[in-house]
Every structure is written in C-alpha cells, then in structure tokens.
mmCIF file with all atom_site columns, C-alpha atoms in Angstrom:
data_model
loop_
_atom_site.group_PDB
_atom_site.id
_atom_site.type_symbol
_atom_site.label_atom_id
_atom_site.label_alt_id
_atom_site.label_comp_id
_atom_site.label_asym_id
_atom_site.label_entity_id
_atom_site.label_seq_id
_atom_site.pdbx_PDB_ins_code
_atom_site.Cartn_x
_atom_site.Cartn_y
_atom_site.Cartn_z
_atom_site.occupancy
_atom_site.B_iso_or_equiv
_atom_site.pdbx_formal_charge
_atom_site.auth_seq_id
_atom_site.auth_comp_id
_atom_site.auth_asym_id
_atom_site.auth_atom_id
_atom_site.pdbx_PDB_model_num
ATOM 1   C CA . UNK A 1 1   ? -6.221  -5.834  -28.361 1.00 0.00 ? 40  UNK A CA 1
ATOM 2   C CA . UNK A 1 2   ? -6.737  -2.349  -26.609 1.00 0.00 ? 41  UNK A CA 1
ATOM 3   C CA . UNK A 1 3   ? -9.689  -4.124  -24.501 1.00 0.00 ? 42  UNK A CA 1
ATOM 4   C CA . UNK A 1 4   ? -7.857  -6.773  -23.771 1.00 0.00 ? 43  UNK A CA 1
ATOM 5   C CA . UNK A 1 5   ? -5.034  -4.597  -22.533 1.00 0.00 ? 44  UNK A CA 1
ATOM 6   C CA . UNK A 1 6   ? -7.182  -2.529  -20.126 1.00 0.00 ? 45  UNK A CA 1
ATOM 7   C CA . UNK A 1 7   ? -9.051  -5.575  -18.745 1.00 0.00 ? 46  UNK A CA 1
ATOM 8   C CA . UNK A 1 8   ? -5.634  -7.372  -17.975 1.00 0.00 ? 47  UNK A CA 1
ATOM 9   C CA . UNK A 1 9   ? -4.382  -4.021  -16.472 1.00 0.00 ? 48  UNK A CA 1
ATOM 10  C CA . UNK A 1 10  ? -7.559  -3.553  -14.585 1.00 0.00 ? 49  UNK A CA 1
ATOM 11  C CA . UNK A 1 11  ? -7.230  -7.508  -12.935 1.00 0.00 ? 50  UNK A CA 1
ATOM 12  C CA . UNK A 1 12  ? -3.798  -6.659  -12.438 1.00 0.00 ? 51  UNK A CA 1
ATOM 13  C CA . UNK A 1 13  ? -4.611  -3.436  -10.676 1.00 0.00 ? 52  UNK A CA 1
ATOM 14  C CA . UNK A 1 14  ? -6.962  -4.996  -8.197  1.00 0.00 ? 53  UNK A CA 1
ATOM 15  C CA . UNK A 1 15  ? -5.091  -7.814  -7.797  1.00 0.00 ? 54  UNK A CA 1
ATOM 16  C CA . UNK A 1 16  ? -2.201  -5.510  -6.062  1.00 0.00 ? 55  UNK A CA 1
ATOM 17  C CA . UNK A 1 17  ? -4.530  -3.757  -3.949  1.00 0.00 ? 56  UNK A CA 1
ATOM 18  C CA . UNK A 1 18  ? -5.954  -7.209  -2.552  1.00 0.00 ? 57  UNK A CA 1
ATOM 19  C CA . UNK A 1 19  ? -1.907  -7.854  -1.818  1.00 0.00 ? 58  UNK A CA 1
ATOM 20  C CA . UNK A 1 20  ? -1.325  -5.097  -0.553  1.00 0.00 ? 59  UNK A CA 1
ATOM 21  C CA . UNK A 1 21  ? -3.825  -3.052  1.295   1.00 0.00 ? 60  UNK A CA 1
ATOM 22  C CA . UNK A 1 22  ? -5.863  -6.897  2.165   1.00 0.00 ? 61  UNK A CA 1
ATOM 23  C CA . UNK A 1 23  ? -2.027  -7.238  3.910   1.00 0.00 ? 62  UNK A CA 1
ATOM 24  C CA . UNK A 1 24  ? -1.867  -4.149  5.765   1.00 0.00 ? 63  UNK A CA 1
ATOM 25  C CA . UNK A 1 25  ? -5.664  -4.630  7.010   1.00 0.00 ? 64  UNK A CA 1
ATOM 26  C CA . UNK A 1 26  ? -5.488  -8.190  8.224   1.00 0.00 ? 65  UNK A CA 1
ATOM 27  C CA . UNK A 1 27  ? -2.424  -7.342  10.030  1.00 0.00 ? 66  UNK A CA 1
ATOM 28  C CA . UNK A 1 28  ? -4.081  -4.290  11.535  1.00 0.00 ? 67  UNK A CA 1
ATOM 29  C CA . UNK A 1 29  ? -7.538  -6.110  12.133  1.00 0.00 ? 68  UNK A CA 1
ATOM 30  C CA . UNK A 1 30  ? -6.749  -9.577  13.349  1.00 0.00 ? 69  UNK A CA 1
ATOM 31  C CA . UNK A 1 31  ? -2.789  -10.544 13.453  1.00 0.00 ? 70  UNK A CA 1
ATOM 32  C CA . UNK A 1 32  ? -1.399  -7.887  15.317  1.00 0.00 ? 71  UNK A CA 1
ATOM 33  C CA . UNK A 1 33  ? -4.147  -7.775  17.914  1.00 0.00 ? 72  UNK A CA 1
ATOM 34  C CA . UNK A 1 34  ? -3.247  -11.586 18.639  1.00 0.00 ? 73  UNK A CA 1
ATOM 35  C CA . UNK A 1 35  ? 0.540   -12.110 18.234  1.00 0.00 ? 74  UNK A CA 1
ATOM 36  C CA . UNK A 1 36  ? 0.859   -8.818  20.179  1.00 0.00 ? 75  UNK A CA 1
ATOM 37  C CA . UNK A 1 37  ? -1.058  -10.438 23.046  1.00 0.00 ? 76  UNK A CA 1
ATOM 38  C CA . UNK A 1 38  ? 0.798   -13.469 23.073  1.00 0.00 ? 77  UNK A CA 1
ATOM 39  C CA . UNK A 1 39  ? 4.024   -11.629 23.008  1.00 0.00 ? 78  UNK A CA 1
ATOM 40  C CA . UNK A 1 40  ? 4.859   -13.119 19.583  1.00 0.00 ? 79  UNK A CA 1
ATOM 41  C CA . UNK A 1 41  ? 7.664   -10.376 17.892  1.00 0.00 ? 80  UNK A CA 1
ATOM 42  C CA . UNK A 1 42  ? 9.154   -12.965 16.566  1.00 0.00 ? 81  UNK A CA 1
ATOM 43  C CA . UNK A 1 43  ? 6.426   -14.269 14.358  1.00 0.00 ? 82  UNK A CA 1
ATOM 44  C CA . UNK A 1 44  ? 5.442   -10.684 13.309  1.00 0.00 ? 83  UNK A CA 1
ATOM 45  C CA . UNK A 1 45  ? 9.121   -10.201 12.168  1.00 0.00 ? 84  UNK A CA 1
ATOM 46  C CA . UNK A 1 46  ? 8.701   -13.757 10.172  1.00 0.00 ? 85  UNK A CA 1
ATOM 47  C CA . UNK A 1 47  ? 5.433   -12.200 8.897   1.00 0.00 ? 86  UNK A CA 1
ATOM 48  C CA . UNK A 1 48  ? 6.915   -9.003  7.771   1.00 0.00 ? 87  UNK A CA 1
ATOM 49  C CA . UNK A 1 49  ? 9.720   -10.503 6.164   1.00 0.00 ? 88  UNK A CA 1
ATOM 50  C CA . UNK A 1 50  ? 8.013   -13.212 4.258   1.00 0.00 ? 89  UNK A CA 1
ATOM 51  C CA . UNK A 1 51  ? 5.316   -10.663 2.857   1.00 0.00 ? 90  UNK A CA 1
ATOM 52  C CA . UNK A 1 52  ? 8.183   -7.920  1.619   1.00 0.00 ? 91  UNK A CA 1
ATOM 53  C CA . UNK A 1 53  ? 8.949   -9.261  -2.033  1.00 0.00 ? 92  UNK A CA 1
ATOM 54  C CA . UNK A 1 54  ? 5.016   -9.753  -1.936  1.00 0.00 ? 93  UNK A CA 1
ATOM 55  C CA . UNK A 1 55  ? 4.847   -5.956  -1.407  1.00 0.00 ? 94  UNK A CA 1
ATOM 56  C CA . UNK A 1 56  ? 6.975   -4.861  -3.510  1.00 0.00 ? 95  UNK A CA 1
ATOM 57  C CA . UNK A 1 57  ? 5.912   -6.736  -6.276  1.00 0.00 ? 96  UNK A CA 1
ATOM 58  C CA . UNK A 1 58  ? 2.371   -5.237  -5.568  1.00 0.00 ? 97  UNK A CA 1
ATOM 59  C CA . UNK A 1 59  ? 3.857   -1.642  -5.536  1.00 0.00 ? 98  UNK A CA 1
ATOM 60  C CA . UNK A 1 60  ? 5.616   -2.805  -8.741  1.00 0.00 ? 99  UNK A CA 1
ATOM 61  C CA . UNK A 1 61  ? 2.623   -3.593  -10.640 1.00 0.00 ? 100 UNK A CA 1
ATOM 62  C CA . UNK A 1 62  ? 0.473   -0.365  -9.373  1.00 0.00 ? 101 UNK A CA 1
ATOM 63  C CA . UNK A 1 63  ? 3.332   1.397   -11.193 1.00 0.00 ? 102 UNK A CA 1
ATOM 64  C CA . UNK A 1 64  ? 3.038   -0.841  -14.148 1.00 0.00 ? 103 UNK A CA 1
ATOM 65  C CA . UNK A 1 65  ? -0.740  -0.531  -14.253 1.00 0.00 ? 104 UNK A CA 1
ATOM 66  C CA . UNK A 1 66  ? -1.829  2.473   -12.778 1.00 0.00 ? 105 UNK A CA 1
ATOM 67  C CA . UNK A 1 67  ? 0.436   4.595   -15.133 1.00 0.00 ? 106 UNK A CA 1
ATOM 68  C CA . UNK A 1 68  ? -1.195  2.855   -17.752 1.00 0.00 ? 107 UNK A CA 1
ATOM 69  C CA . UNK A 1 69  ? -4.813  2.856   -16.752 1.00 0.00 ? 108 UNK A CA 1
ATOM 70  C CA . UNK A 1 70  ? -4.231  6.961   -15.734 1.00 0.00 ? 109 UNK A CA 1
ATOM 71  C CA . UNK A 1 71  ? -2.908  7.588   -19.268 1.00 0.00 ? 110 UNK A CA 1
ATOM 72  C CA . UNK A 1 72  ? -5.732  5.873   -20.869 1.00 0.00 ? 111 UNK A CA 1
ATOM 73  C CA . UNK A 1 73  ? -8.240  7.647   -18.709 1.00 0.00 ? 112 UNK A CA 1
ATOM 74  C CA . UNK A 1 74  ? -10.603 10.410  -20.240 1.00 0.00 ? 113 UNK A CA 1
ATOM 75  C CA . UNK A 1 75  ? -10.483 12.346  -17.246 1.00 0.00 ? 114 UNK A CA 1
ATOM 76  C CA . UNK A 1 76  ? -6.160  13.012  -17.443 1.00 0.00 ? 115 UNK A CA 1
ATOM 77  C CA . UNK A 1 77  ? -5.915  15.906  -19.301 1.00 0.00 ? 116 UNK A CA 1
ATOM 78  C CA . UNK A 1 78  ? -1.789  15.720  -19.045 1.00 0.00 ? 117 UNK A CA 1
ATOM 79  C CA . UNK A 1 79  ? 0.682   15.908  -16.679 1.00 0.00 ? 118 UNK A CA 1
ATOM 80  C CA . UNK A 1 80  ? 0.174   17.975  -14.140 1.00 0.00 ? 119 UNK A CA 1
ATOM 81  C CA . UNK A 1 81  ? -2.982  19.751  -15.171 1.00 0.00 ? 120 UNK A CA 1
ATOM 82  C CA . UNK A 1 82  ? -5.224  19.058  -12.208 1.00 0.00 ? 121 UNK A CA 1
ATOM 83  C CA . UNK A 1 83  ? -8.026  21.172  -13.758 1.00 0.00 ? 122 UNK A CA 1
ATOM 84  C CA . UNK A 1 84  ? -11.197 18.659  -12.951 1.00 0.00 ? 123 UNK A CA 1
ATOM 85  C CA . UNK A 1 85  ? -12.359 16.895  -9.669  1.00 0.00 ? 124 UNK A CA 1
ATOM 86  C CA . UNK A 1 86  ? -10.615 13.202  -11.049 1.00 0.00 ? 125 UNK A CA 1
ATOM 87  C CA . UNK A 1 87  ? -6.870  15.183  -11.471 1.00 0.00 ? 126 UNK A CA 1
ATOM 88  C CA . UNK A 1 88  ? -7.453  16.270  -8.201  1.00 0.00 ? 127 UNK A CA 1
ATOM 89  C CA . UNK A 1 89  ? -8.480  13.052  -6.219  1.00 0.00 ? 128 UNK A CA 1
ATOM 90  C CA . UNK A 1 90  ? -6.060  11.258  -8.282  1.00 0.00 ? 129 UNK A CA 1
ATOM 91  C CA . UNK A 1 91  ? -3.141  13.978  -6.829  1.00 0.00 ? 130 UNK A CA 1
ATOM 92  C CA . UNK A 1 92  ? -4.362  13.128  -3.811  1.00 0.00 ? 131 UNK A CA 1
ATOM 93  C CA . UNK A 1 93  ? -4.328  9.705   -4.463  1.00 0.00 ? 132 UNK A CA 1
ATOM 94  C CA . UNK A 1 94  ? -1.227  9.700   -5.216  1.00 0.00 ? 133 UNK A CA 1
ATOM 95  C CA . UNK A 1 95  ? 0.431   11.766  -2.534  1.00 0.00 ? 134 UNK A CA 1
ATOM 96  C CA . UNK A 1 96  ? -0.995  9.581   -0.318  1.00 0.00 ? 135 UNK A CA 1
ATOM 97  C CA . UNK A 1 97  ? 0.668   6.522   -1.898  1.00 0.00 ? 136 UNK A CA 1
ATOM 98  C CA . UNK A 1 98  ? 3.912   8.331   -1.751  1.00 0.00 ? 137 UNK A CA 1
ATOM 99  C CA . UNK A 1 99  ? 3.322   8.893   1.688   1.00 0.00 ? 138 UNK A CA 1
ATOM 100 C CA . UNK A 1 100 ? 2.801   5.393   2.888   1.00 0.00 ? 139 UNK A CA 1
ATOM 101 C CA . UNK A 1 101 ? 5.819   3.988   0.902   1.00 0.00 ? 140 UNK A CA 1
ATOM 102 C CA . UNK A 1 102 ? 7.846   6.609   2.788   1.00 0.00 ? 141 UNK A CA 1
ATOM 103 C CA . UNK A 1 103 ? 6.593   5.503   5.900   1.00 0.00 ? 142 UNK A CA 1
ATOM 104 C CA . UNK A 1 104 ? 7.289   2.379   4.806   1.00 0.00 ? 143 UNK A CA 1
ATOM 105 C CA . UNK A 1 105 ? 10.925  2.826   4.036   1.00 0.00 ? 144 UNK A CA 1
ATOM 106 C CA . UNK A 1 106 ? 11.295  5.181   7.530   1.00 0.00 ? 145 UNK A CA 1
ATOM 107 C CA . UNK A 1 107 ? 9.883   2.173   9.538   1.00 0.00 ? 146 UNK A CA 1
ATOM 108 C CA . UNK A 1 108 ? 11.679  -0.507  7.692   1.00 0.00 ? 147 UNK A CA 1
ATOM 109 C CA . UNK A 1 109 ? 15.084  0.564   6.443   1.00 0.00 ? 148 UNK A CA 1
ATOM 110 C CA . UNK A 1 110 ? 15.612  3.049   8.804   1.00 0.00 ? 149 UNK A CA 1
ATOM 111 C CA . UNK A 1 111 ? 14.225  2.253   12.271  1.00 0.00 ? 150 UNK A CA 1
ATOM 112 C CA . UNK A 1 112 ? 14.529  -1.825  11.347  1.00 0.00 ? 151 UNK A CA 1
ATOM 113 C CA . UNK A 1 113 ? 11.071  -2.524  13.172  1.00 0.00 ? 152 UNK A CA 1
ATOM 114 C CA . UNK A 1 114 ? 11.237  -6.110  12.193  1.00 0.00 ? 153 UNK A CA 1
ATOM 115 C CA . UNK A 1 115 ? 14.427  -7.463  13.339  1.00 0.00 ? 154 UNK A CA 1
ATOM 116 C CA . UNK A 1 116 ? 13.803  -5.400  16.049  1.00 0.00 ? 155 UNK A CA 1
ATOM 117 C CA . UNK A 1 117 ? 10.828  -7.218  17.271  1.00 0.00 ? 156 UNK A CA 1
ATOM 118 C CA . UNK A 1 118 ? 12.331  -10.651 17.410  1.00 0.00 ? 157 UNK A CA 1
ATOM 119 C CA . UNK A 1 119 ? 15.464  -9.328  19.642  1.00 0.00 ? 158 UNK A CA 1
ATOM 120 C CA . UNK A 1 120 ? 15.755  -9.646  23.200  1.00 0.00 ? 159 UNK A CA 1
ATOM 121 C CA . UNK A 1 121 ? 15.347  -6.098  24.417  1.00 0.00 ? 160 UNK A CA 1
ATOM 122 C CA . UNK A 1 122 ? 13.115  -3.616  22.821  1.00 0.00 ? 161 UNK A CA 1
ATOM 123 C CA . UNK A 1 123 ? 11.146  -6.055  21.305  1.00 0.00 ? 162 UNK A CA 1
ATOM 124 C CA . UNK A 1 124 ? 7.591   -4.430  23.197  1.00 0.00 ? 163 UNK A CA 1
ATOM 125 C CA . UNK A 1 125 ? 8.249   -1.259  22.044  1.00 0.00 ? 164 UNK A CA 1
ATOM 126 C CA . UNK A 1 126 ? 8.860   -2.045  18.424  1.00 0.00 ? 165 UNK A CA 1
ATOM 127 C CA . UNK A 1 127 ? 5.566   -4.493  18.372  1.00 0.00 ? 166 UNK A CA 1
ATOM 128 C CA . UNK A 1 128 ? 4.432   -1.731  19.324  1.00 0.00 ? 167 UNK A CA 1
ATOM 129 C CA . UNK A 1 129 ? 5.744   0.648   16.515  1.00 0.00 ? 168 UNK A CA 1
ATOM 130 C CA . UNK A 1 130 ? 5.111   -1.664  14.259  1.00 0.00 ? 169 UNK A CA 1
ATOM 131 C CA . UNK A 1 131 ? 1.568   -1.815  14.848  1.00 0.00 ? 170 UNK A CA 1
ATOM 132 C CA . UNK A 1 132 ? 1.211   2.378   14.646  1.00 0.00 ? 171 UNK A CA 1
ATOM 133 C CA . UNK A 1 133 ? 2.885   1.732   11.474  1.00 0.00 ? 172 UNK A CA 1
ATOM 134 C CA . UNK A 1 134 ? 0.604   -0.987  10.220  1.00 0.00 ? 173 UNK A CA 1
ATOM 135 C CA . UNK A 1 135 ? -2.806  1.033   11.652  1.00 0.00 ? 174 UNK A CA 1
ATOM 136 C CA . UNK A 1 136 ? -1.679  3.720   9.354   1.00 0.00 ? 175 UNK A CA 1
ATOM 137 C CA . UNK A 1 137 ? -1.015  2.398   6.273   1.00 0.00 ? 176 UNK A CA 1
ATOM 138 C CA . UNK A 1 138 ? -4.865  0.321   6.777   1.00 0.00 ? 177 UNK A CA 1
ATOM 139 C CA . UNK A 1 139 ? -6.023  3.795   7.523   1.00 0.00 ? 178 UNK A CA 1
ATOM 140 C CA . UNK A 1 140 ? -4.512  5.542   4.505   1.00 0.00 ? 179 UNK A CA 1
ATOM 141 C CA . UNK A 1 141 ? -5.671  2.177   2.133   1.00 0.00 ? 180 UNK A CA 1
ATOM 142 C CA . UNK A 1 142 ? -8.976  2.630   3.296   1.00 0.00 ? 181 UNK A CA 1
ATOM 143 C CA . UNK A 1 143 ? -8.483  6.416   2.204   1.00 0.00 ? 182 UNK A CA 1
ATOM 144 C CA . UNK A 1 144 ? -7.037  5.501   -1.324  1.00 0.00 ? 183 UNK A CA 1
ATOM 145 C CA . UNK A 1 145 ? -9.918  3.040   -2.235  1.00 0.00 ? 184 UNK A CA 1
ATOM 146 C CA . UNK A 1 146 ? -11.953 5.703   -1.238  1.00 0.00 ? 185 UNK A CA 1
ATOM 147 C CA . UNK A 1 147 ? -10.625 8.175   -3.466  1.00 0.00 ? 186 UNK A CA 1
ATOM 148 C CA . UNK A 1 148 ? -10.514 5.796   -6.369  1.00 0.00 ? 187 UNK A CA 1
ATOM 149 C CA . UNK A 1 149 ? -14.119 5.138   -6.177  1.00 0.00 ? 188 UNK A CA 1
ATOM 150 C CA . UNK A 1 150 ? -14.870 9.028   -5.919  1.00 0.00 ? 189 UNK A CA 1
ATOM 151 C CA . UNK A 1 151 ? -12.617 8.858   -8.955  1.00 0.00 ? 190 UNK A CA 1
ATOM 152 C CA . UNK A 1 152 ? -14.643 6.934   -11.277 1.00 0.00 ? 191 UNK A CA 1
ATOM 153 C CA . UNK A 1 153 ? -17.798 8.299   -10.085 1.00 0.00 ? 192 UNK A CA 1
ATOM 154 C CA . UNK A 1 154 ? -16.628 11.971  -11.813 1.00 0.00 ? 193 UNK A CA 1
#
C-alpha cells in the first residue's frame, strides 16, 4: 500500500506543477506576448479568471502531496533541522513558493490586475503589470524545478 501511496502522491505532485507552473509559462511565453499586442485585456482577465480554481486546486494538492512526499523523504531529518544540502534546497524551495503565492495574492486581491485589465482606463498599464507578474512567477517555477532536481540528486 505504502508504494502505491507514494506513486499516487508522486503523479499527483507532477500533475500540479504541469497546472501550475505549465500555466504561468505559457502565459509568459506565448499568450501574453499576443493578446498584449492585440490589445486584448479583456481576454487575459477571462484567462485569469477561468484558470484561478485551477490554481488553487494545484497549490492545494502541492500541500497535500508535498507534505507527504517531504515526510517520507530520507533526506528530512525533522522540522526545521536544515543540517544537509536537501533541507537546505528544500528551505529554499519553499520560501520561494511562499513568495510567489504572496505575489500572487498582492497582484490579485490587492491591486485587482484582472478586472483591471478589461476596464476602460488603465487597462495598458495593468496588461502590463500583469505580465511583470506572470514573467516572475515563470522565472521563480523555473527556479523551483530546478531546486527539486538538485534535491533528488543529494
């Protein structure tokens, strides 16, 4: 059962990631480039209301998964005893995952890019938020794969 546990955790796991960071670096490689251009706010703010339960149901399962998976792990030696090169990158990891869900919740709840993009005025300037915003959570995906893979090298 244990193996069957991990392997469905595992799936799980990467099926998140191709949710959310494949979101985040489509948006930043190919839609925002060409709705931008087209002056399309409107259909970004579609797009990034139509992919939030999709989101958060990805950041629901990392939770889910990756506390599992970490727990199970023979290089977690407790909580927070960072004493070996995986307790480290996975800090790190982690911090960084923090980070981008508070950027999230700044660009989202706070400065309300998306409705923002289908209004009338300001619409330019929040495409044009929105697309910092999207570059850097790519950008800090690209980082947390990165550190995952260092991760199991160890």
């Amino acid at each position: 059962m244990s193996q069957i546990l991990i392997s469905i955790s595992i799936w799980l796991h990467a099926l998140a990631t191709v949710v959310f960071l494949g979101h985040y670096l489509l948006l930043s490689l190919i839609y925002l480039p060409v709705l931008s251009k087209n002056g399309s706010g409107t259909a970004l703010s579609a797009i990034s209301k139509r992919s939030r339960p999709w989101l958060y149901v990805s950041l629901l399962i990392f939770i889910i998964t990756g506390t599992y998976l970490m727990l199970i792990d023979s290089g977690y030696r407790g909580f927070m005893d960072f004493g070996n090169l995986w307790g480290i990158l996975m800090l790190v990891k982690h911090l960084l995952m923090l980070g981008m869900m508070a950027m999230g919740f700044w660009f989202n709840a706070i400065l309300r890019i998306g409705p923002l993009m289908s209004s009338n005025t300001g619409a330019e300037q929040a495409v044009a938020r929105f697309r910092c915003y999207s570059n850097a959570i790519a950008i800090s995906g690209v980082v947390v794969l990165l550190l995952t893979a260092l991760a199991q090298v160890e």
